[in-house]
Short mmCIF file of C-alpha atoms in Angstrom, two decimals:
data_model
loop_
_atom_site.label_atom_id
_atom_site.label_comp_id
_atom_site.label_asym_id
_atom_site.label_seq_id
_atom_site.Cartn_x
_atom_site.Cartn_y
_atom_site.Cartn_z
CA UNK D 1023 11.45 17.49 -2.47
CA UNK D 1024 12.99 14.24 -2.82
CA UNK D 1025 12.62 12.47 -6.05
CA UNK D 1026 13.19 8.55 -6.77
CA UNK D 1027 13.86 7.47 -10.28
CA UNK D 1028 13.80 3.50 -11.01
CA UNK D 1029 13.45 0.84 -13.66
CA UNK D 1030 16.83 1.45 -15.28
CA UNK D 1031 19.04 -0.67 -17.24
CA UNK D 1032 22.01 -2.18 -15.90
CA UNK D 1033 24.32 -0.48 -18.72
CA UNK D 1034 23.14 3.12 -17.67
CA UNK D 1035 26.06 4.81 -15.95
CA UNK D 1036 25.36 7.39 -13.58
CA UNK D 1037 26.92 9.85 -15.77
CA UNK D 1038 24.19 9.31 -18.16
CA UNK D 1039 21.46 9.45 -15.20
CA UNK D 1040 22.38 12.78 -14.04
CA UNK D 1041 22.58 14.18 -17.55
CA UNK D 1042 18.62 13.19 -17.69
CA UNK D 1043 17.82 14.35 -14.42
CA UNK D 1044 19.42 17.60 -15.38
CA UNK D 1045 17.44 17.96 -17.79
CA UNK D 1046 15.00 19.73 -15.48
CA UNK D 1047 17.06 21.45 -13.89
CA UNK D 1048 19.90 21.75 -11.41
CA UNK D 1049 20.14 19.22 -8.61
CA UNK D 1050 21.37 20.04 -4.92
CA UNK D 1051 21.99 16.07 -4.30
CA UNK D 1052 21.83 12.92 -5.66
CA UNK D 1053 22.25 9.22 -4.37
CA UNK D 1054 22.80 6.54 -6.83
CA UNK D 1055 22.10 2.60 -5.49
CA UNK D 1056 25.21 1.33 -7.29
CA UNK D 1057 26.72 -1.98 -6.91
CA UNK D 1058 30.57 -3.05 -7.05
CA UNK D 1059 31.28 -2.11 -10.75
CA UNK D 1060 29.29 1.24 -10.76
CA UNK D 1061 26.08 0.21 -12.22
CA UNK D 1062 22.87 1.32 -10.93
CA UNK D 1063 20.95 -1.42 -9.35
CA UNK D 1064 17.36 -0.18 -7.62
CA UNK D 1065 17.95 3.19 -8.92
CA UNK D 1066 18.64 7.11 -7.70
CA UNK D 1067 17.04 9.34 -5.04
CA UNK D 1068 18.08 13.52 -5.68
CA UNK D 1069 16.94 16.73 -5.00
CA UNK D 1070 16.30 19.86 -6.99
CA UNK D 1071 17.43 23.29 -6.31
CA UNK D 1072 14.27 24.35 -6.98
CA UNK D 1073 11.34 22.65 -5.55
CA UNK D 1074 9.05 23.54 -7.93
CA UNK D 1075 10.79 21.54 -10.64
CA UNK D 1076 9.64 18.06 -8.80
CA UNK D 1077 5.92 18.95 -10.14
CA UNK D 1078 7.33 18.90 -13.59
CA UNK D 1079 10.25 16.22 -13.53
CA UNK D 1080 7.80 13.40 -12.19
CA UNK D 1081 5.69 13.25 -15.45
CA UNK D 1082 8.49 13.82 -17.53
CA UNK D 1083 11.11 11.34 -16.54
CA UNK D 1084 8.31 8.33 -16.41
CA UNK D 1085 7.92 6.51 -19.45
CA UNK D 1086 11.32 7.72 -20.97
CA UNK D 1087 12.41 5.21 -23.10
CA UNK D 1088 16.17 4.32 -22.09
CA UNK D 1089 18.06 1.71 -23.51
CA UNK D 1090 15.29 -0.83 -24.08
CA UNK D 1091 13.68 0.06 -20.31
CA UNK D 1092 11.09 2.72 -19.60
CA UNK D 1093 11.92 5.15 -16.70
CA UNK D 1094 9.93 5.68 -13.42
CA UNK D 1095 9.56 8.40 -11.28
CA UNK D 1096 7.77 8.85 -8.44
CA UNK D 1097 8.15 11.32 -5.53
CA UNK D 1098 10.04 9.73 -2.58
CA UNK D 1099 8.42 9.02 0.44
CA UNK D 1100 9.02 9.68 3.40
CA UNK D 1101 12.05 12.62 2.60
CA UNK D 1102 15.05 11.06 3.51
CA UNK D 1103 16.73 14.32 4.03
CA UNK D 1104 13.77 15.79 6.58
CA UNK D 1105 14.71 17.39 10.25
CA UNK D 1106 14.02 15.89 13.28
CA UNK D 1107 12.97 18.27 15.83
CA UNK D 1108 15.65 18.01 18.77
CA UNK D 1109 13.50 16.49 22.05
CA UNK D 1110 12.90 18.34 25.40
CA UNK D 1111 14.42 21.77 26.21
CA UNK D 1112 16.99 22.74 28.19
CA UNK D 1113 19.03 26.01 28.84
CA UNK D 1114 17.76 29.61 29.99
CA UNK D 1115 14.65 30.83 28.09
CA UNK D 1116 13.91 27.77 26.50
CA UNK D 1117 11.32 26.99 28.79
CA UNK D 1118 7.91 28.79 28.83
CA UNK D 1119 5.70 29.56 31.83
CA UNK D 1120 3.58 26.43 31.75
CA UNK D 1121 6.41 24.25 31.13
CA UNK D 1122 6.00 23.64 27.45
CA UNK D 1123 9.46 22.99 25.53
CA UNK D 1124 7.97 21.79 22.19
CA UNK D 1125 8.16 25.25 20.01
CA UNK D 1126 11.28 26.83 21.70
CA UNK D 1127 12.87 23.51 20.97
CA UNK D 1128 12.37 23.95 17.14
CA UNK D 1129 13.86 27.24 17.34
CA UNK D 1130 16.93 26.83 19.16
CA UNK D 1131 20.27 28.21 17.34
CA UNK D 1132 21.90 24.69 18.08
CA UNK D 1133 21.68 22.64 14.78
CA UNK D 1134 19.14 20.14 14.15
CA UNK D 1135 20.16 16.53 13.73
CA UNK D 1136 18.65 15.14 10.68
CA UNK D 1137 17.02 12.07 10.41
CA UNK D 1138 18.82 8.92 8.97
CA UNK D 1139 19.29 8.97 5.59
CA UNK D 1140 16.77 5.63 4.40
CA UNK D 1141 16.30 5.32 1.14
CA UNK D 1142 13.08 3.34 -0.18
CA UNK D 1143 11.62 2.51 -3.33
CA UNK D 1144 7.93 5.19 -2.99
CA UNK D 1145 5.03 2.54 -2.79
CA UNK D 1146 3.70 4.72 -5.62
CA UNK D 1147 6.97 3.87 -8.40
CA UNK D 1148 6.40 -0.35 -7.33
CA UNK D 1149 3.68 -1.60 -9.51
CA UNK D 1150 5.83 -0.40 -12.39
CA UNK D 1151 9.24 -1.89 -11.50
CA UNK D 1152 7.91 -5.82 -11.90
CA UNK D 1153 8.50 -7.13 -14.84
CA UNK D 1154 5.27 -6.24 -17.23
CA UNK D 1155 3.01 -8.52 -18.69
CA UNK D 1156 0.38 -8.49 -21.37
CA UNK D 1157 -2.27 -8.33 -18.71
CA UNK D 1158 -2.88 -4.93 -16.41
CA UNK D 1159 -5.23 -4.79 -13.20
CA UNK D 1160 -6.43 -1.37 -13.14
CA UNK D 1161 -8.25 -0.22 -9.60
CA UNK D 1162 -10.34 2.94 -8.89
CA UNK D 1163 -11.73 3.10 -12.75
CA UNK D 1164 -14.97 1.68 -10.36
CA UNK D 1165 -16.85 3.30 -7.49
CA UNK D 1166 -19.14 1.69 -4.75
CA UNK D 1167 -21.78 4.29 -5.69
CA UNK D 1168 -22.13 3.41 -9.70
CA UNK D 1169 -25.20 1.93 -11.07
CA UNK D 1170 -24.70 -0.73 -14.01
CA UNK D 1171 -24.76 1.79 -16.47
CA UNK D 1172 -22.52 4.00 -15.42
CA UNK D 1173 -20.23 1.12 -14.95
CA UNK D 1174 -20.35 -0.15 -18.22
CA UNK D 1175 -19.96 3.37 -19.32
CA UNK D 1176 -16.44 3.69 -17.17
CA UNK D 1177 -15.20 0.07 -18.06
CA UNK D 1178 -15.80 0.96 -21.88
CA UNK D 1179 -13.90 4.23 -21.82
CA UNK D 1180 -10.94 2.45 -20.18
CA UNK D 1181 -10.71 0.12 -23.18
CA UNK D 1182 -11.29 3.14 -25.78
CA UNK D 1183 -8.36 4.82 -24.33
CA UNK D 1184 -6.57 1.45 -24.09
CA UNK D 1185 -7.12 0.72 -27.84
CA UNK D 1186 -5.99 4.04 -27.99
CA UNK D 1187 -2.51 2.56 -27.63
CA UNK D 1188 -3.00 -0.94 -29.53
CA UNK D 1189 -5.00 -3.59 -30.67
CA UNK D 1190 -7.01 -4.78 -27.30
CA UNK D 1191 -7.52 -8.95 -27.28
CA UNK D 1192 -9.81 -9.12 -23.92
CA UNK D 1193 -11.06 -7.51 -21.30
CA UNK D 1194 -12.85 -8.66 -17.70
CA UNK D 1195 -14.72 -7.21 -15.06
CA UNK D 1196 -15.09 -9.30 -11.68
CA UNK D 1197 -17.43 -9.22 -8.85
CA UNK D 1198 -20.99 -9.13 -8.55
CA UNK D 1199 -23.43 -5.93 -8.12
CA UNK D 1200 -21.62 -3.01 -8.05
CA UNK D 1201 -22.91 -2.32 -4.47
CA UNK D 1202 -20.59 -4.75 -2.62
CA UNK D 1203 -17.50 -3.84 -4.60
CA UNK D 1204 -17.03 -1.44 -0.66
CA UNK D 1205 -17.38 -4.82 0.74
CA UNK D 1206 -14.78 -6.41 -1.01
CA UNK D 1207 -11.62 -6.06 1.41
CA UNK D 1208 -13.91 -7.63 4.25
CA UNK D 1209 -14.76 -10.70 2.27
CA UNK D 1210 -11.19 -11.32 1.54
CA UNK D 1211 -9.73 -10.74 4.13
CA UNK D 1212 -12.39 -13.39 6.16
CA UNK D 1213 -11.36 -16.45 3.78
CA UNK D 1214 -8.62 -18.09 5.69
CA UNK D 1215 -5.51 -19.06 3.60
CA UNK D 1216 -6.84 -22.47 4.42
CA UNK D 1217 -9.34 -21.77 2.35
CA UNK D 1218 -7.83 -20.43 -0.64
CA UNK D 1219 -6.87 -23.35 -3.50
CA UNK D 1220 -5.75 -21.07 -6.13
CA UNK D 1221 -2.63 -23.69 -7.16
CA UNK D 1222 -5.43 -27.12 -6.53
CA UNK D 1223 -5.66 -28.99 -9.81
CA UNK D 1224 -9.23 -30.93 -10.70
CA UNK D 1225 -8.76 -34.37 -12.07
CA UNK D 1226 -7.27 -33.77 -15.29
CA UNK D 1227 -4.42 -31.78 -13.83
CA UNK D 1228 -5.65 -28.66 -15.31
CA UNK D 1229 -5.76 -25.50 -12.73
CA UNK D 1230 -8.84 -24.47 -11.00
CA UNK D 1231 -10.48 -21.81 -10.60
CA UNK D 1232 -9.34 -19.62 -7.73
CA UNK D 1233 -11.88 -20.28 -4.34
CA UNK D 1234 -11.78 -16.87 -3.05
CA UNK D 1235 -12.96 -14.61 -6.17
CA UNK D 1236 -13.02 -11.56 -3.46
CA UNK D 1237 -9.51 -9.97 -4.11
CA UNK D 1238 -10.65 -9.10 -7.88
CA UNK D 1239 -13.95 -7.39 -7.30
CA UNK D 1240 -14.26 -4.36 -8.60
CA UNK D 1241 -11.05 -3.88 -10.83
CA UNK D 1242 -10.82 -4.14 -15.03
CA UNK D 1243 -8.26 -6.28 -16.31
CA UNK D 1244 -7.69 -5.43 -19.71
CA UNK D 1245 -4.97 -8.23 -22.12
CA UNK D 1246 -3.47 -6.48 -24.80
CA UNK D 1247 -1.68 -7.94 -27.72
CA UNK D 1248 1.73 -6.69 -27.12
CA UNK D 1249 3.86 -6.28 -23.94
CA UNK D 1250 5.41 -2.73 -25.36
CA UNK D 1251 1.53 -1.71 -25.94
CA UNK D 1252 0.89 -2.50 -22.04
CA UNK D 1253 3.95 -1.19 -20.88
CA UNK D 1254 2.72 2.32 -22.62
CA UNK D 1255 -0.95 1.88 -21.01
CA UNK D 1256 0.79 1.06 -17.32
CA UNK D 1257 2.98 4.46 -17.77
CA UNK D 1258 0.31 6.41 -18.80
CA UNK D 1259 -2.83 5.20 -16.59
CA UNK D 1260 -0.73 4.85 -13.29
CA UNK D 1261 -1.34 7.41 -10.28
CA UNK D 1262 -4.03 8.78 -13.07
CA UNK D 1263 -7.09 10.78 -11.84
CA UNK D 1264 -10.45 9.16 -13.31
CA UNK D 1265 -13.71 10.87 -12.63
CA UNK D 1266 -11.82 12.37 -9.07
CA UNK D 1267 -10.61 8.75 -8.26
CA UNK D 1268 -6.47 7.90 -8.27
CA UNK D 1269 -6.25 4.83 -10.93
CA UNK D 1270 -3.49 2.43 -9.84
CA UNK D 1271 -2.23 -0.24 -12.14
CA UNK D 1272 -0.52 -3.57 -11.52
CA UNK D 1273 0.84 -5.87 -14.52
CA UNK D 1274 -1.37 -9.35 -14.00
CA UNK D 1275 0.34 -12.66 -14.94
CA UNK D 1276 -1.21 -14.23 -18.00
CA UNK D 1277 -1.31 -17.68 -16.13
CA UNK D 1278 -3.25 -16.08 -13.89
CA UNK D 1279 -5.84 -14.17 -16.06
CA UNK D 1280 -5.96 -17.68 -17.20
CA UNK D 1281 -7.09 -19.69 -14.32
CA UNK D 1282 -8.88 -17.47 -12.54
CA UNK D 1283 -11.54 -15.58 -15.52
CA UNK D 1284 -10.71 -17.98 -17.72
CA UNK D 1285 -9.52 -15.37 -20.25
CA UNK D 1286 -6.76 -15.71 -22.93
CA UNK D 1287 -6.38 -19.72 -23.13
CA UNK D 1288 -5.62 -20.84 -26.71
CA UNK D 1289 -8.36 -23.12 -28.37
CA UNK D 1290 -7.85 -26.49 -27.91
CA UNK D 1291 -10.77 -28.82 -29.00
CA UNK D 1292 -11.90 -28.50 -32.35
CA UNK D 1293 -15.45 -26.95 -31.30
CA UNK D 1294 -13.16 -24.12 -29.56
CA UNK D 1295 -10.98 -23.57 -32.54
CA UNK D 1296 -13.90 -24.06 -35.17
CA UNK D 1297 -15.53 -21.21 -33.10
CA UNK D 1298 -11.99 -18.88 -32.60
CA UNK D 1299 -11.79 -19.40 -36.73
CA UNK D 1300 -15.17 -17.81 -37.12
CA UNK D 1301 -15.13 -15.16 -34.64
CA UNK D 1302 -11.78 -14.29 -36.66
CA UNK D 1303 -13.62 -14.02 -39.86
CA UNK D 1304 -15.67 -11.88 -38.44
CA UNK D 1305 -13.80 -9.57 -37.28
CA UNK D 1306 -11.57 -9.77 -40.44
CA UNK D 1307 -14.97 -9.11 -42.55
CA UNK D 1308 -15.96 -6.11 -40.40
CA UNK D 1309 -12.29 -4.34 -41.25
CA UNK D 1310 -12.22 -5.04 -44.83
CA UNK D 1311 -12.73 -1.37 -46.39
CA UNK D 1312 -16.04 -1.69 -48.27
CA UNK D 1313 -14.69 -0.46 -51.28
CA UNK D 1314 -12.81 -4.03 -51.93
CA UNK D 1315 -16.14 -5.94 -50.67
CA UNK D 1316 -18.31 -3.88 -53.45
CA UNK D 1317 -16.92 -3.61 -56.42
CA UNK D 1318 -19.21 -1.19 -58.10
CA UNK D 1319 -17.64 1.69 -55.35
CA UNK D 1320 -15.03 2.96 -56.56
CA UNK D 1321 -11.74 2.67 -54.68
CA UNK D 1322 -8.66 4.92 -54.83
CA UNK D 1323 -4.96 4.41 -53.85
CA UNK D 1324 -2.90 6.91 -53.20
CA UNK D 1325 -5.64 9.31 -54.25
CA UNK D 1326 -5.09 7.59 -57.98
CA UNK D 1327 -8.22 5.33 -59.51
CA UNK D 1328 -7.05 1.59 -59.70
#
């Protein structure tokens, strides 16, 4: 089973990439995408000796933290090392009785040619090879078949396992009733490009809102605080199984989160900035231990009375 690992920095030698790799076990192969000076560019396809240890390598090579770039791993697809079945027949007993060629084709003691050695980056290891951003689109947390509440339900426990990881500044959910979300695809793929104005400006110059509001329906977009925090939640949520549905992220632009929900534009007229200021307090007042708000508790530090 052919394994692709990606995302890695242009200092990592192969020496060191095998030594990881290893890690799992012994390889029977390995191709390394190198360019003129020996450096890994797109990244390394190998093998193991034993199968079974692709099950276990996956998981553990993504999200290893190499030289200021977190690994991915994905299993390659399709296996650049599989036979192709030799066409037609030919030669005494190779034909049955009716003709058929197919299974004593397979079995012939000639040796197979093998297919061309091509060597792609899996669809699955992609989303996590752009650069990442603050904002990640996460599709397949929703179903067509949820009612509101079990929506809400879903969306919330994707952003309690995302401030699991860090501090959580804003999260969206587009589309209207959850029934549509099936019809989704259709309605984008009807609007035209024509009719698409995602880059139009309105009068002021600022950026509109996007026309076609189709291609979001139905995914959460959740804007954490840091990039490292996001990276983390893209490693760990990615190819994820959520209620018996495959979760699939993608990191989001922050211009884009921007123009399109509106989300994660700094305040810029006093009104907005009088009303970021309070919604700050607020949250500041709501952390404060109540120990320092009431001073007739008694508060400890260190387990020592102060």
């Amino acid at each position: 089973t052919k394994i692709f690992m990606g995302n890695l920095h242009p200092d990592v030698t192969v020496t060191e990439v095998r030594e990881v790799i290893t890690a799992f076990g012994n390889i029977s192969s390995m191709h390394a995408d190198v360019d003129g000076r020996g450096r890994v560019r797109v990244g390394v396809w190998f093998d193991y000796d034993d199968p079974a240890a692709a099950a276990i390598a996956v998981p553990g090579l993504t999200g290893i933290w190499i030289k200021g770039k977190r690994l991915v791993a994905a299993l390659a697809t399709p296996d650049a090392e599989a036979p192709r079945p030799k066409a037609g027949g030919g030669g005494a007993g190779d034909a049955s009785a009716d003709g058929d060629t197919g299974v004593d084709a397979l079995v012939s003691p000639e040796p197979q040619k093998k297919a061309p050695a091509t060597y792609r980056v899996p669809a699955d290891a992609e989303p996590l090879l752009y650069a990442p951003q603050r904002i990640i689109e996460f599709a397949g947390i929703l179903s067509a078949d949820m009612d509101e509440e079990e929506r809400e339900g879903a969306v919330e426990d994707c952003r309690q396992e995302c401030l699991s990881l860090g501090n959580v500044l804003t999260t969206h959910v587009e589309g209207p009733a959850v029934a549509l979300l099936g019809d989704a695809s259709a309605a984008a793929a009807a609007n035209s490009d024509d009719e698409r104005d995602d880059d139009a400006e309105d009068e002021e110059g600022n950026t509109k809102r996007p026309k076609d509001m189709t291609k979001y329906w139905g995914k959460v977009y959740i804007e954490f605080a840091r990039l490292e925090t996001a990276t983390i939640a893209a490693h760990a949520f990615h190819r994820r199984s959520f209620d018996g549905r495959t979760v699939t992220v993608k990191y989001f632009p922050l211009i884009s989160y921007q123009t399109a929900f509106g989300k994660g534009i700094p305040p810029k007229t006093h009104e907005e900035k009088q009303m970021a200021a309070i919604a700050a307090q607020e949250y500041l007042s709501n952390s404060i231990p109540e120990t320092i708000t009431n001073p007739k508790l008694p508060a400890t530090w260190g387990g020592q009375m102060y």
